[in-house]
Amino acid sequence: MGARHQLLPLAALLLLLLLLAAAAGASGGVTSGYRRKAEATADMPLDADVFRVPPGYNAPQQVHITLGDQTGAAMTVSWVTASEPGSDTVAYGRSPGKMDLSARGTHARYDYYNYTSGFIHHCTLANLKHGVKYWYAMGFGHTVRTFWFTTPPKPGPDVPFKFGLIGDLGQTFDSNSTLSHYEANGGSAVLFVGDLSYADSYPLHDNNRWDTWARFVERSVAYQPWLWTAGNHELDYAPEIGETTPFKPFTRRYPTPFRASGSTEPLWYSVKIASAHVVVLSSYSAYGQYTPQWAWLDEELRLRVDRRATPWLVVLIHSPWYNSNGYHYMEGESMRVQFERWLVDARVDLVLAGHVHSYERSRRVSNVVYDIVNGKATPVRDLDAPMYVNIGDGGNIEGIADNFTRPQPRYSAFREASFGHATLEIKNRTHAYYEWHRNHDGAKVVADSVWLTNRYWMPTQDDSN
Ligand SMILES: [Fe+2]
């Protein structure tokens, strides 16, 4: 009697625990109840102030910078002159009154069907000091324009740094809102996950929209480096009008420091900023076994990543591997099958993707045990695996992707059909704070956030709720 009497509360407790577990397993994460008001997504008109051509004859326009080497001890400055080549020289220095250094770049034009570009200049400033503010100017001989940037701090295991995370930006009124929100939240470099201008949405891929986009984003990209990932809207592959060179406008306009990371192509490369090692991949270049991108990533993860020097390992792709939206569903699947095992083995902290025009964050999951006979094709919780974030919500002309599959898969922690941007603030080797902001809120309002714990330094910590 006494023993049975003691067992009853235990059985009730077990039943309660079972019920709680069943309730927890019945759904995935959160599908946000936030409903943005219905409104058309429209490109800003050509006479919008953000597209204004700077005054002065042949004034440098579309100024943008990106890393010129792997760590930011070099910076590549790009700009366009419309009427004539002008000077290829950039003057720079530690104060606006003392730009006593100079570097000489190159320029070129390209043709795209019935469009001929302006003179596109690229000039790399080398041997810079880390963590230092430089002023720079170009346009000598005609109209000089002056800007400034701060180089990233020297890479190290506990060097804090704040990244902006933006994708699929385009040039709509929503795009402008996204950029303004990001500027208010103040990162020091942007990890851009692809789909820049959406010029290919216009008849004949109107490349004038590449020009307007670059003028629009100059207010940020001239002052801090953006790291570029290629999206499908960068392909500009149009054999019907004789344009058969994929990525022609994108690669002519947006250089990447690919040679510094041992890559042979500008579309996949890596950089080391503060305590992060950022790997950029191309969803639209060959990645099958033995291809150049496959071979480079193999060596990159095995030989060149050092988590003691740069603890945070972040991978950028355009087409997501984990996406529970009906739009672009499973488009990233073949690349996931090819590379996911490597990323889990490498204990990647975070994978950022765009392409799907909504926001979604995953738990730490993997799906790497399947082979063609065992039938084990379900994603499972995996603390070795990356967290996946879809941040293709910059606000482009194609509008919002509001077509989530139901029920929400268990791997999906949070999803919402809104435009916005995110930031990743690395604190030290063990902790980073991630937050997402929707455009319809004030810039400082956080709509989703999570503390990440580093997969190399705190591998058993479950941080992906
Ligand atoms: Fe895309």
XYZ file of C-alpha atoms and ligand atoms in Angstrom:
466
model
C 0.000 0.000 0.000
C 2.666 2.416 1.057
C 4.682 1.803 -2.129
C 1.602 2.214 -4.387
C 0.677 5.382 -2.510
C 4.118 6.820 -3.299
C 3.884 5.818 -6.990
C 0.643 7.710 -7.687
C 2.092 11.261 -7.534
C 5.064 10.034 -9.605
C 2.706 8.690 -12.304
C 0.797 11.972 -12.327
C 4.040 13.883 -12.706
C 5.115 11.645 -15.594
C 1.750 12.153 -17.295
C 2.073 15.916 -16.904
C 5.580 15.838 -18.367
C 4.355 13.759 -21.325
C 1.517 16.215 -21.965
C 3.898 19.172 -21.829
C 6.331 17.461 -24.217
C 3.478 16.684 -26.642
C 2.309 20.300 -26.537
C 5.831 21.563 -27.169
C 6.286 19.196 -30.098
C 2.937 19.919 -31.682
C 4.136 23.051 -33.426
C 7.352 24.569 -34.684
C 8.377 28.018 -33.646
C 6.584 31.297 -33.923
C 4.745 32.489 -37.008
C 4.492 36.138 -36.135
C 0.985 37.488 -35.784
C 2.164 40.864 -37.041
C 0.206 41.940 -40.101
C 1.650 44.720 -42.194
C -0.932 46.905 -43.879
C -1.564 45.971 -47.479
C 0.098 48.373 -49.870
C 1.711 48.203 -53.261
C 5.474 47.972 -53.482
C 6.666 50.632 -55.930
C 10.058 51.736 -57.158
C 11.062 55.264 -56.340
C 10.642 57.473 -59.451
C 13.690 58.490 -61.442
C 13.426 62.069 -60.170
C 13.491 60.978 -56.498
C 16.084 62.849 -54.459
C 17.952 59.618 -53.586
C 18.805 59.148 -57.266
C 20.069 62.688 -57.810
C 23.259 63.033 -59.826
C 25.826 65.001 -57.797
C 26.360 68.554 -59.091
C 29.417 69.578 -61.056
C 30.829 68.553 -64.413
C 31.740 64.862 -64.560
C 31.321 64.602 -60.788
C 32.142 61.171 -59.364
C 28.891 59.360 -58.607
C 27.838 55.939 -57.303
C 30.754 55.894 -54.849
C 31.089 52.623 -52.955
C 33.755 50.767 -51.011
C 34.493 47.179 -50.143
C 37.415 45.381 -48.582
C 40.496 45.441 -50.818
C 42.181 42.561 -49.055
C 41.085 39.885 -46.627
C 41.121 41.945 -43.415
C 40.472 45.559 -44.387
C 44.075 46.758 -44.412
C 43.162 47.680 -47.961
C 39.959 49.221 -49.236
C 38.745 49.282 -52.832
C 36.998 52.509 -53.835
C 34.691 52.440 -56.865
C 32.873 55.247 -58.651
C 31.451 56.246 -62.004
C 32.088 59.313 -64.139
C 29.481 60.003 -66.782
C 30.976 62.349 -69.391
C 34.637 61.427 -69.682
C 37.070 59.158 -67.854
C 38.578 61.861 -65.663
C 41.183 60.976 -63.096
C 41.729 57.446 -61.737
C 43.421 58.835 -58.631
C 42.124 58.640 -55.070
C 43.760 60.898 -52.502
C 43.463 59.857 -48.879
C 44.750 60.561 -45.417
C 43.965 60.812 -41.725
C 42.136 64.150 -41.882
C 40.200 66.099 -44.528
C 42.956 68.694 -44.572
C 45.744 66.136 -44.924
C 44.937 63.677 -47.699
C 48.623 63.336 -48.493
C 48.546 59.757 -49.789
C 47.298 58.713 -53.178
C 46.619 55.624 -55.227
C 45.857 55.213 -58.899
C 43.157 52.884 -60.128
C 41.748 51.862 -63.483
C 38.541 52.500 -65.394
C 36.468 50.698 -67.994
C 33.056 50.787 -69.608
C 30.816 47.957 -70.639
C 28.005 47.540 -73.136
C 24.750 45.792 -72.385
C 22.421 45.540 -75.400
C 21.553 49.183 -76.168
C 23.157 50.606 -73.012
C 26.722 51.795 -72.553
C 27.905 52.354 -69.007
C 29.703 55.384 -67.684
C 33.395 55.138 -66.874
C 33.573 52.719 -63.941
C 36.613 53.317 -61.757
C 38.154 50.969 -59.200
C 41.088 51.975 -57.024
C 42.512 49.980 -54.109
C 44.038 51.859 -51.176
C 46.599 49.527 -49.648
C 48.736 49.428 -46.497
C 46.061 51.010 -44.338
C 46.124 50.757 -40.565
C 43.327 48.799 -38.886
C 40.669 50.636 -36.926
C 41.589 54.051 -38.308
C 39.425 56.726 -39.908
C 40.570 57.806 -43.352
C 39.281 60.601 -45.530
C 39.351 60.088 -49.258
C 38.590 62.106 -52.364
C 38.358 61.592 -56.118
C 37.326 63.524 -59.198
C 40.502 65.566 -59.684
C 40.569 67.853 -62.704
C 36.833 68.471 -62.612
C 34.636 68.022 -59.550
C 36.237 66.665 -56.385
C 34.093 64.783 -53.861
C 35.268 63.793 -50.376
C 34.164 60.893 -48.142
C 35.497 58.938 -45.203
C 35.586 55.397 -43.823
C 37.001 53.617 -40.803
C 38.955 50.456 -41.476
C 37.817 47.372 -39.522
C 39.815 46.521 -36.407
C 42.652 44.034 -36.713
C 41.251 40.479 -36.577
C 41.491 38.799 -33.204
C 39.536 36.386 -31.041
C 37.755 38.901 -28.805
C 37.419 41.935 -31.056
C 33.843 43.270 -30.939
C 32.170 44.310 -34.172
C 28.663 45.107 -35.395
C 27.527 43.974 -38.844
C 24.430 45.050 -40.719
C 22.617 42.220 -42.497
C 20.648 43.230 -45.590
C 19.368 41.359 -48.632
C 17.250 41.757 -51.752
C 17.214 45.514 -51.383
C 16.071 46.946 -54.719
C 15.089 50.604 -55.030
C 11.522 50.982 -53.805
C 10.182 53.234 -51.072
C 10.519 50.181 -48.795
C 14.179 49.807 -49.818
C 14.750 53.388 -48.731
C 13.056 52.674 -45.404
C 15.246 49.586 -44.865
C 18.415 51.548 -45.525
C 17.348 54.378 -43.210
C 16.526 51.907 -40.442
C 19.897 50.243 -40.835
C 21.684 53.601 -40.739
C 19.858 54.425 -37.493
C 21.013 51.131 -35.960
C 24.602 51.746 -36.865
C 26.644 48.759 -37.978
C 30.206 49.205 -39.231
C 30.010 46.958 -42.324
C 27.205 45.242 -44.197
C 26.984 41.599 -45.113
C 24.780 41.819 -48.203
C 23.217 38.513 -49.225
C 22.490 39.293 -52.870
C 19.972 40.912 -55.259
C 21.078 44.525 -55.411
C 19.342 46.726 -57.988
C 16.669 44.574 -59.691
C 17.569 46.334 -62.950
C 16.592 43.106 -64.679
C 12.964 43.732 -63.706
C 12.911 46.465 -66.348
C 12.574 45.980 -70.113
C 15.892 44.971 -71.681
C 17.403 44.802 -68.155
C 17.595 48.597 -68.194
C 21.077 49.103 -66.797
C 20.298 52.720 -65.956
C 18.698 51.153 -62.894
C 22.102 49.809 -61.864
C 23.211 53.459 -61.895
C 20.237 54.751 -59.919
C 20.644 51.998 -57.318
C 24.298 52.866 -56.764
C 23.418 56.527 -56.286
C 20.685 55.560 -53.817
C 22.924 53.454 -51.549
C 25.978 55.748 -51.782
C 24.972 57.431 -48.522
C 25.953 54.219 -46.708
C 28.261 52.295 -49.061
C 30.656 55.216 -49.588
C 31.266 55.353 -45.827
C 31.507 51.703 -44.781
C 32.382 48.503 -46.643
C 29.607 46.283 -47.902
C 30.480 42.680 -48.690
C 28.672 41.438 -51.774
C 27.015 38.095 -52.401
C 25.693 37.343 -55.899
C 21.946 36.749 -56.224
C 19.860 35.637 -59.179
C 19.139 39.268 -60.076
C 22.875 39.720 -60.619
C 22.895 37.157 -63.446
C 21.547 39.507 -66.170
C 21.671 36.510 -68.485
C 19.479 37.400 -71.477
C 20.320 35.439 -74.623
C 17.153 36.814 -76.285
C 18.926 40.183 -76.546
C 22.378 38.723 -77.080
C 23.586 39.062 -73.463
C 25.131 35.715 -72.619
C 27.827 36.637 -70.071
C 26.346 35.910 -66.619
C 26.987 38.536 -63.924
C 28.355 41.079 -66.432
C 27.010 44.361 -64.909
C 27.479 43.114 -61.331
C 31.094 42.046 -61.699
C 32.025 45.153 -63.698
C 30.610 47.364 -60.944
C 31.161 45.522 -57.661
C 34.641 44.117 -57.030
C 35.343 41.609 -54.257
C 38.688 40.742 -52.610
C 38.560 37.173 -53.918
C 42.239 36.719 -54.757
C 43.226 37.491 -51.182
C 41.364 34.389 -50.027
C 42.786 32.052 -52.649
C 39.650 32.109 -54.800
C 39.809 32.184 -58.572
C 36.440 33.897 -59.092
C 34.911 37.087 -57.649
C 31.672 35.280 -56.753
C 33.071 33.201 -53.874
C 35.631 34.409 -51.356
C 36.193 35.078 -47.681
C 37.134 37.942 -45.391
C 38.233 38.194 -41.769
C 36.711 41.141 -39.950
C 37.377 41.568 -36.217
C 36.577 38.125 -34.725
C 34.560 36.857 -37.692
C 35.575 34.730 -40.639
C 32.960 35.370 -43.323
C 32.624 32.948 -46.235
C 30.690 34.135 -49.297
C 29.323 31.524 -51.713
C 27.539 31.752 -55.049
C 24.201 29.973 -55.372
C 24.338 30.537 -59.141
C 27.772 29.179 -59.940
C 28.696 25.518 -60.217
C 29.207 23.860 -56.822
C 29.123 20.170 -57.700
C 32.004 17.934 -56.772
C 35.346 18.919 -58.368
C 34.093 22.343 -59.522
C 36.215 25.406 -58.642
C 33.796 26.625 -55.961
C 33.608 23.139 -54.402
C 37.398 22.833 -54.352
C 37.859 26.308 -52.878
C 35.304 25.779 -50.092
C 36.838 22.417 -49.227
C 40.236 24.018 -48.694
C 38.765 27.089 -47.040
C 36.996 25.140 -44.306
C 39.749 22.558 -43.795
C 42.850 24.721 -44.033
C 42.124 28.418 -43.746
C 39.521 28.766 -41.005
C 41.145 29.227 -37.578
C 38.561 29.571 -34.810
C 41.222 30.481 -32.248
C 42.090 33.572 -34.304
C 38.596 34.399 -35.662
C 36.055 32.441 -33.586
C 32.887 33.382 -35.508
C 32.288 31.482 -38.725
C 29.532 32.979 -40.869
C 28.481 31.800 -44.340
C 26.605 33.923 -46.900
C 24.524 32.438 -49.689
C 21.653 33.839 -51.713
C 19.200 30.950 -52.037
C 18.343 29.599 -48.545
C 18.754 25.959 -47.546
C 16.077 26.166 -44.856
C 13.014 28.117 -45.970
C 9.405 27.347 -45.065
C 7.896 29.924 -47.406
C 6.101 28.735 -50.517
C 8.192 31.184 -52.530
C 11.421 29.639 -53.767
C 10.637 26.551 -51.714
C 13.489 24.016 -51.945
C 15.432 26.041 -54.550
C 18.514 25.838 -52.333
C 18.172 22.104 -51.823
C 20.872 20.858 -54.187
C 23.449 23.208 -52.667
C 22.396 22.134 -49.177
C 22.895 18.484 -50.121
C 26.319 19.321 -51.527
C 27.685 21.416 -48.643
C 25.649 21.024 -45.440
C 27.819 18.166 -44.098
C 30.900 20.377 -44.386
C 29.247 23.280 -42.568
C 28.108 21.048 -39.710
C 31.562 19.462 -39.432
C 33.101 22.947 -39.419
C 30.644 24.059 -36.707
C 29.545 27.129 -38.644
C 27.783 29.602 -36.356
C 25.416 31.308 -38.741
C 24.265 30.968 -42.356
C 22.687 34.061 -43.899
C 20.561 33.885 -47.025
C 18.216 36.135 -48.969
C 16.079 35.442 -52.050
C 12.831 34.855 -50.135
C 11.199 38.216 -49.463
C 10.274 37.662 -45.851
C 12.069 36.999 -42.596
C 12.787 33.602 -41.041
C 15.194 32.296 -38.397
C 15.837 28.611 -37.752
C 16.815 26.583 -34.755
C 20.121 24.728 -34.921
C 19.243 21.873 -37.250
C 20.922 19.557 -39.706
C 19.780 17.058 -42.272
C 22.895 15.157 -43.154
C 22.288 11.464 -42.443
C 20.159 10.756 -45.531
C 21.460 8.529 -48.268
C 19.484 7.074 -51.177
C 18.461 3.959 -49.267
C 18.036 4.805 -45.560
C 15.085 7.203 -45.847
C 16.355 9.473 -43.032
C 15.510 12.792 -44.644
C 14.124 14.779 -41.733
C 15.929 17.803 -40.249
C 16.876 17.187 -36.610
C 18.054 19.420 -33.775
C 21.838 19.521 -33.946
C 23.998 21.702 -31.703
C 26.872 21.374 -34.173
C 24.757 22.916 -36.887
C 24.454 26.552 -37.959
C 21.520 28.806 -37.267
C 19.916 29.784 -40.593
C 18.544 33.264 -41.176
C 16.622 34.367 -44.265
C 17.002 38.095 -44.545
C 15.740 38.643 -48.110
C 13.353 41.265 -46.817
C 15.085 44.447 -47.979
C 11.952 45.615 -49.810
C 12.357 45.243 -53.565
C 9.856 45.695 -56.421
C 8.670 42.091 -56.320
C 6.889 42.626 -53.004
C 6.524 40.547 -49.875
C 6.518 36.728 -49.775
C 3.513 35.985 -47.588
C 2.930 32.331 -48.318
C 4.309 30.299 -45.419
C 3.770 26.553 -45.418
C 1.605 25.231 -42.587
C 2.142 23.843 -40.086
C 5.361 25.690 -39.352
C 8.185 23.147 -39.491
C 9.879 22.388 -36.198
C 13.195 23.694 -37.431
C 11.692 27.159 -37.963
C 12.018 29.307 -34.838
C 10.485 32.591 -36.046
C 9.041 33.791 -39.326
C 7.256 36.905 -40.488
C 6.254 38.384 -43.837
C 7.607 41.915 -43.390
C 10.400 44.054 -44.794
C 13.355 44.872 -42.569
C 17.018 44.361 -41.766
C 19.082 42.700 -39.033
C 22.280 43.333 -37.142
C 24.858 40.946 -35.695
C 26.839 42.368 -32.815
C 29.796 40.203 -31.873
C 30.807 40.822 -28.265
C 33.705 38.442 -27.742
C 34.711 34.892 -28.660
C 31.714 33.308 -26.950
C 28.736 35.635 -27.373
C 27.059 37.597 -30.143
C 23.732 39.395 -30.140
C 21.515 39.167 -33.183
C 18.393 41.251 -33.757
C 15.886 41.836 -36.549
C 13.961 45.048 -37.169
C 10.814 45.391 -39.251
C 10.426 48.592 -41.246
C 6.961 49.388 -39.958
C 8.294 49.885 -36.446
C 10.583 52.631 -35.231
C 14.192 51.887 -36.111
C 15.134 50.902 -32.583
C 12.255 48.447 -32.050
C 13.476 44.851 -31.990
C 11.012 42.394 -33.546
C 13.144 39.252 -33.083
C 16.398 38.682 -31.243
C 18.641 35.907 -30.001
C 21.937 35.591 -28.193
C 24.256 33.348 -30.173
C 26.863 31.289 -28.417
C 29.916 30.379 -30.418
C 29.929 26.835 -31.831
C 33.696 26.444 -31.384
C 34.061 27.927 -27.900
C 30.674 26.918 -26.425
C 29.618 23.943 -28.530
C 27.204 22.380 -26.056
C 25.237 25.532 -25.314
C 21.765 25.378 -26.894
C 21.130 28.941 -27.977
C 18.606 28.571 -30.779
C 15.232 29.023 -29.145
Fe 16.818 36.320 -55.327
